[in-house]
Short mmCIF file of C-alpha atoms and ligand atoms in Angstrom, two decimals:
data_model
loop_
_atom_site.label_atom_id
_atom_site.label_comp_id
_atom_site.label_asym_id
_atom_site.label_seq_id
_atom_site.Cartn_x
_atom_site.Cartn_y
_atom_site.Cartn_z
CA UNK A 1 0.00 0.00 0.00
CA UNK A 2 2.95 2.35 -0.87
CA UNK A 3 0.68 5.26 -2.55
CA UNK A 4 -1.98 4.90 -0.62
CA UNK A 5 -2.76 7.92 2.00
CA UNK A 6 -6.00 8.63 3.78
CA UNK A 7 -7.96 11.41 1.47
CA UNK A 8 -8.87 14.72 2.66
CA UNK A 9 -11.51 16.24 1.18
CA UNK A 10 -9.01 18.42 -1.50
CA UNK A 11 -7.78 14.54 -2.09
CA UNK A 12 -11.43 13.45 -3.07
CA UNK A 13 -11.94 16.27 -5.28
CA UNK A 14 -8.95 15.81 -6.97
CA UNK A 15 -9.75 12.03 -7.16
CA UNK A 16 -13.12 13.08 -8.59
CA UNK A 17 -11.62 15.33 -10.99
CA UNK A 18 -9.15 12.98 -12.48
CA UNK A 19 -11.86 9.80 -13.39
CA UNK A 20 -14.98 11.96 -14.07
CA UNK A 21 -16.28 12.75 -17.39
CA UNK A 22 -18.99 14.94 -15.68
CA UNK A 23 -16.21 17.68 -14.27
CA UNK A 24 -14.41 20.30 -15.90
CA UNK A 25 -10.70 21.46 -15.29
CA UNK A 26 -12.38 25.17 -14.32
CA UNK A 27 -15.07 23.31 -12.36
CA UNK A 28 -14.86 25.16 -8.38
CA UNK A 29 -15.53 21.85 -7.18
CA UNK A 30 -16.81 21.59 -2.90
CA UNK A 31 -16.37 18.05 -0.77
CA UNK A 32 -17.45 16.77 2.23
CA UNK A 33 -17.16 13.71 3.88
CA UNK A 34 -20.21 12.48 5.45
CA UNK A 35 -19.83 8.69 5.56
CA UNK A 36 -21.82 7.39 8.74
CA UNK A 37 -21.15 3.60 8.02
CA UNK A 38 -18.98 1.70 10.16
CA UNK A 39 -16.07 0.92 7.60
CA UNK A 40 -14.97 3.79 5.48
CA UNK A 41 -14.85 7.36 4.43
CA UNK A 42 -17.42 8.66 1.74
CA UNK A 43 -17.19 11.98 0.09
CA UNK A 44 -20.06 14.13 -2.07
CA UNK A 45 -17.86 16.08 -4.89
CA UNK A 46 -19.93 18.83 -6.09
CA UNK A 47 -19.70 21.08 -8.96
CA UNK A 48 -21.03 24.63 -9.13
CA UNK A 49 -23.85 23.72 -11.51
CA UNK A 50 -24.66 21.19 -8.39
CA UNK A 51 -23.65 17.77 -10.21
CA UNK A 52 -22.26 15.27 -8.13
CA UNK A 53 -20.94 12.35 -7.49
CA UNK A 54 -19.40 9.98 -4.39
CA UNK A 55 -15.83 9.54 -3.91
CA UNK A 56 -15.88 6.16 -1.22
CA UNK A 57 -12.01 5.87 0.50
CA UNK A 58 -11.56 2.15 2.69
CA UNK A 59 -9.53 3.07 5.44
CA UNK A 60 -6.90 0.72 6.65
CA UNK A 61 -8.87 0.42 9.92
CA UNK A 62 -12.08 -0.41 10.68
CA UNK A 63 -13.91 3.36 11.31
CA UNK A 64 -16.09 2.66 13.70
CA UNK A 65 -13.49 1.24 16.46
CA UNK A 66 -10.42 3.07 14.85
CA UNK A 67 -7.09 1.87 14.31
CA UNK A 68 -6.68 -0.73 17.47
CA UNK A 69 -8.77 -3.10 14.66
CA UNK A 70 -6.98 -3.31 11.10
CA UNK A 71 -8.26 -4.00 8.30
CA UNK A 72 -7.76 -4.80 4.63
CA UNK A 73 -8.18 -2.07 2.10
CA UNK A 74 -8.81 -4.54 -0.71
CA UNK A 75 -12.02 -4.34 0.24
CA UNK A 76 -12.27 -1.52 -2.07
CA UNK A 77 -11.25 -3.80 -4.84
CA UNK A 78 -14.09 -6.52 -3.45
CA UNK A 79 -16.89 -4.00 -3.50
CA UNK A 80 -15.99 -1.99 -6.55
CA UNK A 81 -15.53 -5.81 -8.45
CA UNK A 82 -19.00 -6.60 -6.58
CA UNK A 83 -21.03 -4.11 -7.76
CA UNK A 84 -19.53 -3.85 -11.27
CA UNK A 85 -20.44 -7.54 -11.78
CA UNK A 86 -24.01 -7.04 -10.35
CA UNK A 87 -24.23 -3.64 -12.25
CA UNK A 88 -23.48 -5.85 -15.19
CA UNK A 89 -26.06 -8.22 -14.35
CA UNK A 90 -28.52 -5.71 -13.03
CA UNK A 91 -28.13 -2.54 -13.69
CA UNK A 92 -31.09 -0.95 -12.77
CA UNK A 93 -30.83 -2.00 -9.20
CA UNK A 94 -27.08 -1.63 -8.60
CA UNK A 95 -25.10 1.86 -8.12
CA UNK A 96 -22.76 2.71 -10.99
CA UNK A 97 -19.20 2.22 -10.32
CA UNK A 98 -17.44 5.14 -12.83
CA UNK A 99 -13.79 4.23 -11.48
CA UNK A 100 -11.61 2.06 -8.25
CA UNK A 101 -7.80 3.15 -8.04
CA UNK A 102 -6.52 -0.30 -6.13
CA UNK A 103 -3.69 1.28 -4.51
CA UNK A 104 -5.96 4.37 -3.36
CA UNK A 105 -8.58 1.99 -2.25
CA UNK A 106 -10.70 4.55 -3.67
CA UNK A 107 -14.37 4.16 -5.63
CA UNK A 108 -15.91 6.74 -7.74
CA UNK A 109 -19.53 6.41 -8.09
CA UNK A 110 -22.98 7.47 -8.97
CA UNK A 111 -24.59 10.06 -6.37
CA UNK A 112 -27.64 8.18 -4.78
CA UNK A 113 -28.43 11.54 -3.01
CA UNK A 114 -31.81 12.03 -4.33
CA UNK A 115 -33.12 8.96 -3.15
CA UNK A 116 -33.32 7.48 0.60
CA UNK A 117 -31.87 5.04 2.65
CA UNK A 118 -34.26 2.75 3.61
CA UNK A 119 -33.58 1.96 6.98
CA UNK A 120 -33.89 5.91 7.72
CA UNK A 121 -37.30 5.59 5.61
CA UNK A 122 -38.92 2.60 7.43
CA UNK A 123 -37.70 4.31 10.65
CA UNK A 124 -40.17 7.26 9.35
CA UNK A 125 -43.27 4.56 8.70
CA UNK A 126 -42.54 5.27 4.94
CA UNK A 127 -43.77 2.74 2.65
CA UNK A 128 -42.64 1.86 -0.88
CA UNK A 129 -44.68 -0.21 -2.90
CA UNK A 130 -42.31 -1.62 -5.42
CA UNK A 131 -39.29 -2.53 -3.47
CA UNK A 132 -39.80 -6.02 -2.33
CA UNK A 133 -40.29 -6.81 -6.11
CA UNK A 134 -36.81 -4.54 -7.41
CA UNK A 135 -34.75 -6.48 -4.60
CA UNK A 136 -36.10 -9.86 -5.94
CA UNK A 137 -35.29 -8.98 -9.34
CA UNK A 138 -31.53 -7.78 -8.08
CA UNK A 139 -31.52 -10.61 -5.82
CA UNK A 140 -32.48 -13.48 -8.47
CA UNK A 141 -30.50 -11.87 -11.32
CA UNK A 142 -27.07 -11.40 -9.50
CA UNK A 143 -27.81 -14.91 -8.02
CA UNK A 144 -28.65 -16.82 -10.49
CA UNK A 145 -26.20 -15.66 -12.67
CA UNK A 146 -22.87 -15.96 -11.37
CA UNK A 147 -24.19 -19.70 -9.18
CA UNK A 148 -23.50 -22.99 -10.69
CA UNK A 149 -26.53 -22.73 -13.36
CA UNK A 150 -24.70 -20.48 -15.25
CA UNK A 151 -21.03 -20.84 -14.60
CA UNK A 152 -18.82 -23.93 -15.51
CA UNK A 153 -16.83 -25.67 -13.12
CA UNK A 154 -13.64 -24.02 -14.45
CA UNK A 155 -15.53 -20.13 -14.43
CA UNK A 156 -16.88 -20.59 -10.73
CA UNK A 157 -13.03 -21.89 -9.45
CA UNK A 158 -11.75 -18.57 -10.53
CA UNK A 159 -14.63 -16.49 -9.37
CA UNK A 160 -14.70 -18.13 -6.33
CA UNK A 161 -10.73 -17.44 -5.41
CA UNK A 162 -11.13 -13.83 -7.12
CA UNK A 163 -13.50 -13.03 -4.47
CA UNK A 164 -12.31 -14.88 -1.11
CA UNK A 165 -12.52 -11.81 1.08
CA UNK A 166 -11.40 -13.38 4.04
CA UNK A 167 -10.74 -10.56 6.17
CA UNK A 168 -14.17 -8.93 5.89
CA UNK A 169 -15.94 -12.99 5.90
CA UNK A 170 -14.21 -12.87 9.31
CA UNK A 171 -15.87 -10.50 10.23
CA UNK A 172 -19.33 -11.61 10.04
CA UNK A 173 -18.37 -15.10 10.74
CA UNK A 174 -17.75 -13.20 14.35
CA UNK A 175 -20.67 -10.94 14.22
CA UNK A 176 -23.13 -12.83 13.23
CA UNK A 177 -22.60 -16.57 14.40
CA UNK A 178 -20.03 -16.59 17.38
CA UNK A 179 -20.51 -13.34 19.78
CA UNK A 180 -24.17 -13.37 20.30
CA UNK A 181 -23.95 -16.79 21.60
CA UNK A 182 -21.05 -16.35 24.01
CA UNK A 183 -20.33 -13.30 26.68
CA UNK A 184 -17.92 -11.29 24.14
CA UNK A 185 -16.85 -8.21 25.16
CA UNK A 186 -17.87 -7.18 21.43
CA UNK A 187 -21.51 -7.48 22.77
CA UNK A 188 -23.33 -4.49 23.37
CA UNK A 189 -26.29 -5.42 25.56
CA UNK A 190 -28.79 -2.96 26.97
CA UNK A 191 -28.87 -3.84 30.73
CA UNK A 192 -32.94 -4.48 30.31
CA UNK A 193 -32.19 -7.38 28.06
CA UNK A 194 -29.40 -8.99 29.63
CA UNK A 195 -31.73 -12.11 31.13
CA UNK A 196 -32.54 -12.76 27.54
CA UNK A 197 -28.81 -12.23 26.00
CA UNK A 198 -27.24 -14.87 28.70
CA UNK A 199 -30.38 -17.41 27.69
CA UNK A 200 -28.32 -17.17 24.07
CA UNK A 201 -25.23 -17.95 25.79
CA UNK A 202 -26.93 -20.94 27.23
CA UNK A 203 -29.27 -22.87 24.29
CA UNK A 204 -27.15 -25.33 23.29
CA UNK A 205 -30.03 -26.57 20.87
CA UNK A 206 -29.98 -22.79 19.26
CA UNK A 207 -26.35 -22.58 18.96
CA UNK A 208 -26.24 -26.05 17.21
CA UNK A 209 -28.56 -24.40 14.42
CA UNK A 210 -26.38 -21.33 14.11
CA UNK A 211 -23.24 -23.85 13.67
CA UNK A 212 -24.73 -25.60 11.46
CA UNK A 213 -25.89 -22.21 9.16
CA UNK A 214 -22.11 -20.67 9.99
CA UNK A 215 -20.51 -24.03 8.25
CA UNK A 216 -22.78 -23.52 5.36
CA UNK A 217 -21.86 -19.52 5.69
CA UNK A 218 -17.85 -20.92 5.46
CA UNK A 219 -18.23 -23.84 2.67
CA UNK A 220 -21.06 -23.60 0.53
CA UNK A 221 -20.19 -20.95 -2.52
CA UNK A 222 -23.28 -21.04 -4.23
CA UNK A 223 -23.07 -17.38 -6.14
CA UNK A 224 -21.09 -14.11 -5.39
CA UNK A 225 -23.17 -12.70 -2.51
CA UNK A 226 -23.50 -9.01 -1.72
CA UNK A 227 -22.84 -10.13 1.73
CA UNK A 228 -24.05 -7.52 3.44
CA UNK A 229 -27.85 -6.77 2.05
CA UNK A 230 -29.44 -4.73 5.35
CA UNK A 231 -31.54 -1.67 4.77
CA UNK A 232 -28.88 0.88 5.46
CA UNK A 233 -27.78 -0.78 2.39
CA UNK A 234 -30.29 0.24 -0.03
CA UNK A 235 -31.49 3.60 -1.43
CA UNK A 236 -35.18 3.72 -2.54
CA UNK A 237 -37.83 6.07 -4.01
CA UNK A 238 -41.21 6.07 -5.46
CA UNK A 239 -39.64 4.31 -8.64
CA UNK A 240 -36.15 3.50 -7.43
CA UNK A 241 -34.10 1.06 -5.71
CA UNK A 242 -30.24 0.81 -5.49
CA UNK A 243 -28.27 -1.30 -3.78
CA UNK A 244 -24.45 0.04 -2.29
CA UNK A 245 -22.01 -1.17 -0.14
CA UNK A 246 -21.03 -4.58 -1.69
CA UNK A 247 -17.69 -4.42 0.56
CA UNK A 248 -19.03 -7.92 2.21
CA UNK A 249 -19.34 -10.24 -1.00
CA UNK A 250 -17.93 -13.59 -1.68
CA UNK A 251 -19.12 -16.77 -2.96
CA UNK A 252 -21.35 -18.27 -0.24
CA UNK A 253 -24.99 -19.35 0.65
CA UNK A 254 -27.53 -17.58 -1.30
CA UNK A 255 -30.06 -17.57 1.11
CA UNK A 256 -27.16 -15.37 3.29
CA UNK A 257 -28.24 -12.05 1.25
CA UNK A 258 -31.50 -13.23 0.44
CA UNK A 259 -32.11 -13.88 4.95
CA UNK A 260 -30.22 -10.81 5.46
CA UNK A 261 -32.74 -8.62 3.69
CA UNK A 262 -35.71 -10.38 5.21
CA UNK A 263 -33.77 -10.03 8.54
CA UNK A 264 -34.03 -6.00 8.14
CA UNK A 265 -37.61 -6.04 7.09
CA UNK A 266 -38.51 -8.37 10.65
CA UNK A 267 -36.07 -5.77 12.24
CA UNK A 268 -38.68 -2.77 11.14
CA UNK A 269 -41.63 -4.90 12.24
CA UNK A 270 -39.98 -5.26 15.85
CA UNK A 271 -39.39 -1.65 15.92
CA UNK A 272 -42.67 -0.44 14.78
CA UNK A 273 -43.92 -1.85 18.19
CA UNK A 274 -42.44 0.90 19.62
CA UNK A 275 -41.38 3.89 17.20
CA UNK A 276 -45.44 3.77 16.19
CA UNK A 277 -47.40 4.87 19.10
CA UNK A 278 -51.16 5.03 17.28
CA UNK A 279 -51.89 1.23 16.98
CA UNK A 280 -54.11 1.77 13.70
CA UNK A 281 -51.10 3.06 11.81
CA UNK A 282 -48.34 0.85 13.38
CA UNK A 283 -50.85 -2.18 12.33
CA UNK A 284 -50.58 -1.03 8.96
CA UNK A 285 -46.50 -0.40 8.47
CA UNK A 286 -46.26 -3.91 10.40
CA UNK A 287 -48.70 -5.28 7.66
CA UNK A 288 -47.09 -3.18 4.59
CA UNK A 289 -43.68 -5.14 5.95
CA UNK A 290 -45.35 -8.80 6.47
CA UNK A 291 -46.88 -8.08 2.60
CA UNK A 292 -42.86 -6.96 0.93
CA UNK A 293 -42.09 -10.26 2.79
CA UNK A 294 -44.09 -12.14 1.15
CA UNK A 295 -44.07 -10.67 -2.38
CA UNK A 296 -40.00 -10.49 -2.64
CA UNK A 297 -39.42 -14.50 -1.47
CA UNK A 298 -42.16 -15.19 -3.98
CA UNK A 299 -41.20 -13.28 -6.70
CA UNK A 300 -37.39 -13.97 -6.20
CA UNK A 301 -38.39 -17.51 -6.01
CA UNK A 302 -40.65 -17.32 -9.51
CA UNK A 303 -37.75 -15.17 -11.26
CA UNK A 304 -35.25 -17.71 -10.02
CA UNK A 305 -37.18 -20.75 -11.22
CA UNK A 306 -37.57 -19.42 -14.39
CA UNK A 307 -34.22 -18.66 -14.81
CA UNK A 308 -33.47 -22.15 -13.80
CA UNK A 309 -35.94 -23.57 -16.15
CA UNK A 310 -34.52 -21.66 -19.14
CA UNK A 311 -30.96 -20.44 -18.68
CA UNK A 312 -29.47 -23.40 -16.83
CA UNK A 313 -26.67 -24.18 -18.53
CA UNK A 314 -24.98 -27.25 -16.80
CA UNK A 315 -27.20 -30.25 -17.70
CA UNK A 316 -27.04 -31.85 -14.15
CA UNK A 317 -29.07 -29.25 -13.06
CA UNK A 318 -31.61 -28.71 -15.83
CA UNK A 319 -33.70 -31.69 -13.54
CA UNK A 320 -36.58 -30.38 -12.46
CA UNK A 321 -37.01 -32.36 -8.99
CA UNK A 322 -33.33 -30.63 -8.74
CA UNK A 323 -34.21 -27.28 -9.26
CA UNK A 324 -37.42 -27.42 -7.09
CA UNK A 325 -35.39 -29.08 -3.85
CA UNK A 326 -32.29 -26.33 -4.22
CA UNK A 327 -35.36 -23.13 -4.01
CA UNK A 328 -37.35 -25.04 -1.27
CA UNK A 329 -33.33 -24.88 0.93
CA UNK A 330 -32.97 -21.61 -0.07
CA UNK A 331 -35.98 -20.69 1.69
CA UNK A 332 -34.79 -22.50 4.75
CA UNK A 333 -31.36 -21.12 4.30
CA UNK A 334 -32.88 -17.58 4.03
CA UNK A 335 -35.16 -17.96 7.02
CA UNK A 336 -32.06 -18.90 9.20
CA UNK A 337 -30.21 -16.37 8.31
CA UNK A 338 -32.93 -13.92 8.90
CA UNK A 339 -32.84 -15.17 12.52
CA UNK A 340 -28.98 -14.65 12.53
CA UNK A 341 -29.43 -11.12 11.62
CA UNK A 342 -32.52 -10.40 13.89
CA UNK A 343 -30.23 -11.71 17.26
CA UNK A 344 -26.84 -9.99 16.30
CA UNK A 345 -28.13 -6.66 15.43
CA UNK A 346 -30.18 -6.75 19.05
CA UNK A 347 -27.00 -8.44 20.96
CA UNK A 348 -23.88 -7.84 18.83
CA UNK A 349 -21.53 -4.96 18.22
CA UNK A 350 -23.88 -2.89 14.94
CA UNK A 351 -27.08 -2.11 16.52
CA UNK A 352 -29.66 -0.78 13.61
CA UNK A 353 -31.78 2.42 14.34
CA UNK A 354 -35.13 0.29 14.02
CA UNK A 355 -34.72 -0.31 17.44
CA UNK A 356 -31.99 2.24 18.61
CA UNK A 357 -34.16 5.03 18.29
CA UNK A 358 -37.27 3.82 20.24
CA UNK A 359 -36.51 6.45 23.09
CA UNK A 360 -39.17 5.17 25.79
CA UNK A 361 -36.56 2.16 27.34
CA UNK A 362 -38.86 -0.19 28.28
CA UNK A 363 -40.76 -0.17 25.15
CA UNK A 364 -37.13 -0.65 23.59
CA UNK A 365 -36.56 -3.79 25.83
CA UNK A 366 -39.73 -5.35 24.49
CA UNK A 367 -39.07 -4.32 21.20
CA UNK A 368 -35.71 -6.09 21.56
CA UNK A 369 -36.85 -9.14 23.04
CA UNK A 370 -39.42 -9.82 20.71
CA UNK A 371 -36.24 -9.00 17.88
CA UNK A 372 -34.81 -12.45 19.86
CA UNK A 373 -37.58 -14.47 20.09
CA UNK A 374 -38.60 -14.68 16.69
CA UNK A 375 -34.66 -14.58 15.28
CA UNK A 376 -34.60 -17.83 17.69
CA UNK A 377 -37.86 -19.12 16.56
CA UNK A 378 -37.18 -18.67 12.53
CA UNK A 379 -33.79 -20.37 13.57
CA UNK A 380 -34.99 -23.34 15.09
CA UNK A 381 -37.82 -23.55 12.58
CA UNK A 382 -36.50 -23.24 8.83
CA UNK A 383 -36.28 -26.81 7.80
CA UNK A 384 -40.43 -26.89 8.73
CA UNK A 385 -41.35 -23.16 7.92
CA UNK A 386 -41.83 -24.75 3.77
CA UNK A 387 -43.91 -21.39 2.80
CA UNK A 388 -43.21 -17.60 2.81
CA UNK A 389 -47.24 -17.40 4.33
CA UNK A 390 -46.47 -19.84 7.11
CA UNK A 391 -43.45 -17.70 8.04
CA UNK A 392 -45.38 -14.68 8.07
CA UNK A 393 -48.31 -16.15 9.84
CA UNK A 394 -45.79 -17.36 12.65
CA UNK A 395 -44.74 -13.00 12.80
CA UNK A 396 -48.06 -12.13 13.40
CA UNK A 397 -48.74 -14.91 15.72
CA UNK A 398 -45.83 -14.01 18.18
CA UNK A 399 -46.83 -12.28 20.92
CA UNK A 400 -44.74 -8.86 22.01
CA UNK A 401 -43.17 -9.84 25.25
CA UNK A 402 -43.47 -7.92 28.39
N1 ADP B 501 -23.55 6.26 -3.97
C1 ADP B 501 -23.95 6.95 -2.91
N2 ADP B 501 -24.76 8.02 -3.06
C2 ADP B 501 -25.15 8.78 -2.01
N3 ADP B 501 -24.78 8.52 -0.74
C3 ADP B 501 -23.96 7.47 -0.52
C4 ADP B 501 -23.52 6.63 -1.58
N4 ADP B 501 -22.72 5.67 -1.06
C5 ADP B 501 -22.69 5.89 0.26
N5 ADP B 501 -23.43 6.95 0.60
C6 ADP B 501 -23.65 7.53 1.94
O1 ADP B 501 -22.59 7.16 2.78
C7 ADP B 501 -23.08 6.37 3.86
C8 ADP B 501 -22.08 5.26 4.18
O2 ADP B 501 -21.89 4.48 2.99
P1 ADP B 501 -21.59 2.94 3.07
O3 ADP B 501 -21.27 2.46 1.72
O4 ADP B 501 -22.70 2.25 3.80
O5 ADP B 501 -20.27 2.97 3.98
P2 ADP B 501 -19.64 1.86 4.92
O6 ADP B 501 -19.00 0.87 3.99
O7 ADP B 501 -18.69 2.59 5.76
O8 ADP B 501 -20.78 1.24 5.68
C9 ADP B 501 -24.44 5.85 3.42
O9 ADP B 501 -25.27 5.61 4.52
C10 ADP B 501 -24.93 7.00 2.57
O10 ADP B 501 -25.47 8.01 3.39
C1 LIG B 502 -17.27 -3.69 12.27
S1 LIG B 502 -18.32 -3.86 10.95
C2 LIG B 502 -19.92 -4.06 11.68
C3 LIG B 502 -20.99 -4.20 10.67
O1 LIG B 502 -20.95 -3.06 9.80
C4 LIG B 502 -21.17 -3.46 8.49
O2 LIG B 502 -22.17 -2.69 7.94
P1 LIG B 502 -21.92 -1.28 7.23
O3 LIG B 502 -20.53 -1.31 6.63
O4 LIG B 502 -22.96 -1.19 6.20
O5 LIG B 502 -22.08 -0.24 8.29
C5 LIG B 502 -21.55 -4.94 8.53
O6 LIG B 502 -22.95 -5.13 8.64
C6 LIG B 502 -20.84 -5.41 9.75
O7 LIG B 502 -21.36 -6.58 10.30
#
């Protein structure tokens, strides 16, 4: 990492300037970093006509801790690989990568700025009515396309070292499937919960589920994953829907990105319990979220199928009985991960603002102890859970806990 320094905002707009068609030598360009993700910097380069565009910098540290936890900065070269594939496969749902200087670490990209994050939407009760169908289509179309259907034996070897990531796998191999079940002093445990966090340290029938979805997690490369799909993840609108952040991706489980996004959506419904105090509306966000649900596993699953039915191009798995068994353990796959996800972002080290910024405690504690019970219940459940509808029947069904 010889040329590589940590930008300053002068160092983004030069970047910007150097690998952007949309600026001018003469262009007074502005930047500011306003990156509020746990990794790395991000920059808005502005123009005085007010085009724009995102300089993203890895840092060789992990932001959110600071330098007492390196970390790679090929991660750059992960995501900006990531989402140039995806883009390639999807374009309409993936941000546009313009340029990635490897020994900068350093992503140019498409400003998102006129849409909005989704997490900080939900958070808001917003609804969008298209999104659980444009993150099937990304979802099934990045999937499908780089998995074994589509790839040769040969293809998928290469892909599959291209994009070990180990570093940054570590890291949710740690996040997701180790701390929450053990005391780690990565935790971070609101004291009102703590009964229910030490239970986790103590269900040895629980953690012998998560072991078994963390070995899948470490050895079953199915297609490149995102790795990281959680609704701070995702800009939407009206119309739109763009994923960032691919920084996580490697060949692994598809229901991993597939779980983690109906992980966030069960995150919102937990929340709503207490962020909505007028039960007619929070009623209606929870059932908005329990319909996306429904609609994105079915139409990923439909858009998958077909996919499988017409584009497969190794003939071992152009059997039908084949194709219908691998969607029917994605579901399970996906549902167990979702669990995963619910429990570490209520127990682990990267809380999400669905429940963070319920400001009345107690209602937080239920909140978050509902966020537990059903991550352990879809968990323990996947293999039997064979519908989307019984899954969501099992949401509604779970009482909030006192
Ligand atoms: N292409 C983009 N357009 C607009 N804003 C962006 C874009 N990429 C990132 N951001 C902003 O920067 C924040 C952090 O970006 P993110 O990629 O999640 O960083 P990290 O990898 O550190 O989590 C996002 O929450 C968003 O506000
Ligand atoms: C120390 S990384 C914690 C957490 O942060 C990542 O998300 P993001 O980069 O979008 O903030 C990822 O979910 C990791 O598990």
């Amino acid at each position: 990492m010889s040329d590589y320094q940590t930008f300053t905002a002068d160092d983004a707009k030069h970047f910007a300037l150097s690998h952007a068609d949309a600026f001018r030598d003469n262009d007074q360009l502005e930047a500011e970093e306003f990156g509020d993700g746990n990794l790395n910097l991000v920059f808005r380069v502005k123009n005085q006509q007010g085009r724009s565009l995102i300089v993203k910098q890895a840092l060789p540290y992990a932001r959110c801790v600071g330098e007492s936890w390196p970390l790679t900065i090929d991660r750059a070269r992960i995501e900006a690989e990531v989402l140039l594939r995806h883009g390639r496969l999807c374009p309409e749902h993936t941000v546009k990568v313009l340029h990635y200087d490897a020994a900068l670490a350093a992503i140019l990209m498409e400003d998102l700025g006129q849409l909005e994050i989704l997490r900080s939407a939900l958070v808001a009760g917003k609804q969008f009515p298209l999104l659980a169908n444009q993150m099937a289509q990304y979802l099934a179309q990045t999937l499908f396309h780089t998995s074994d259907f589509v790839l040769n034996g040969l293809q998928k070897k290469a892909e599959v070292a291209r994009f070990l990531n180990p570093e940054l796998c570590l890291i949710t191999e740690d996040l997701f499937f180790t701390d929450p079940y053990c005391n780690h002093e990565r935790n971070n445990i609101h004291q009102a919960i703590l009964p229910q966090a030490r239970e986790l340290w103590h269900d040895e029938a629980l953690q012998a589920e998560v072991a078994r979805l963390k070995a899948d997690f470490l050895s079953k490369p199915q297609a490149l994953l995102h790795g990281d799909v959680h609704s701070g993840s995702i800009f939407v609108s009206a119309k739109q829907c763009k994923v960032i952040d691919a920084e996580f991706g490697f060949y692994g489980p598809i229901g991993f990105d597939v779980g983690s996004l109906l992980g966030n959506l069960l995150l919102s419904y937990a929340g709503q319990f207490g962020l909505q105090e007028d039960t007619a509306a929070r009623e209606q966000q929870q059932a908005y979220l329990l319909e996306q649900i429904e609609t994105l596993w079915l139409n990923f699953a439909s858009t998958f199928n077909q996919l499988m039915q017409t584009q497969t191009k190794e003939s071992s798995f152009a059997n039908s009985n084949y194709q219908s068994f691998f969607l029917q353990q994605v579901l399970a796959d996906s549902i167990g991960y979702a669990g995963c996800e619910l429990i570490r972002r209520t127990v682990g080290l990267a809380h999400v603002a669905d429940l963070e910024q319920i400001r009345h405690e107690p209602q937080r504690a239920r909140c978050e102890r509902f966020a537990l019970a059903l991550g352990r219940q879809l968990i323990m459940q996947r293999q039997s859970l064979s519908t989307i509808a019984q899954l969501t029947t099992l949401v509604r069904h779970l009482p909030l806990p006192e």
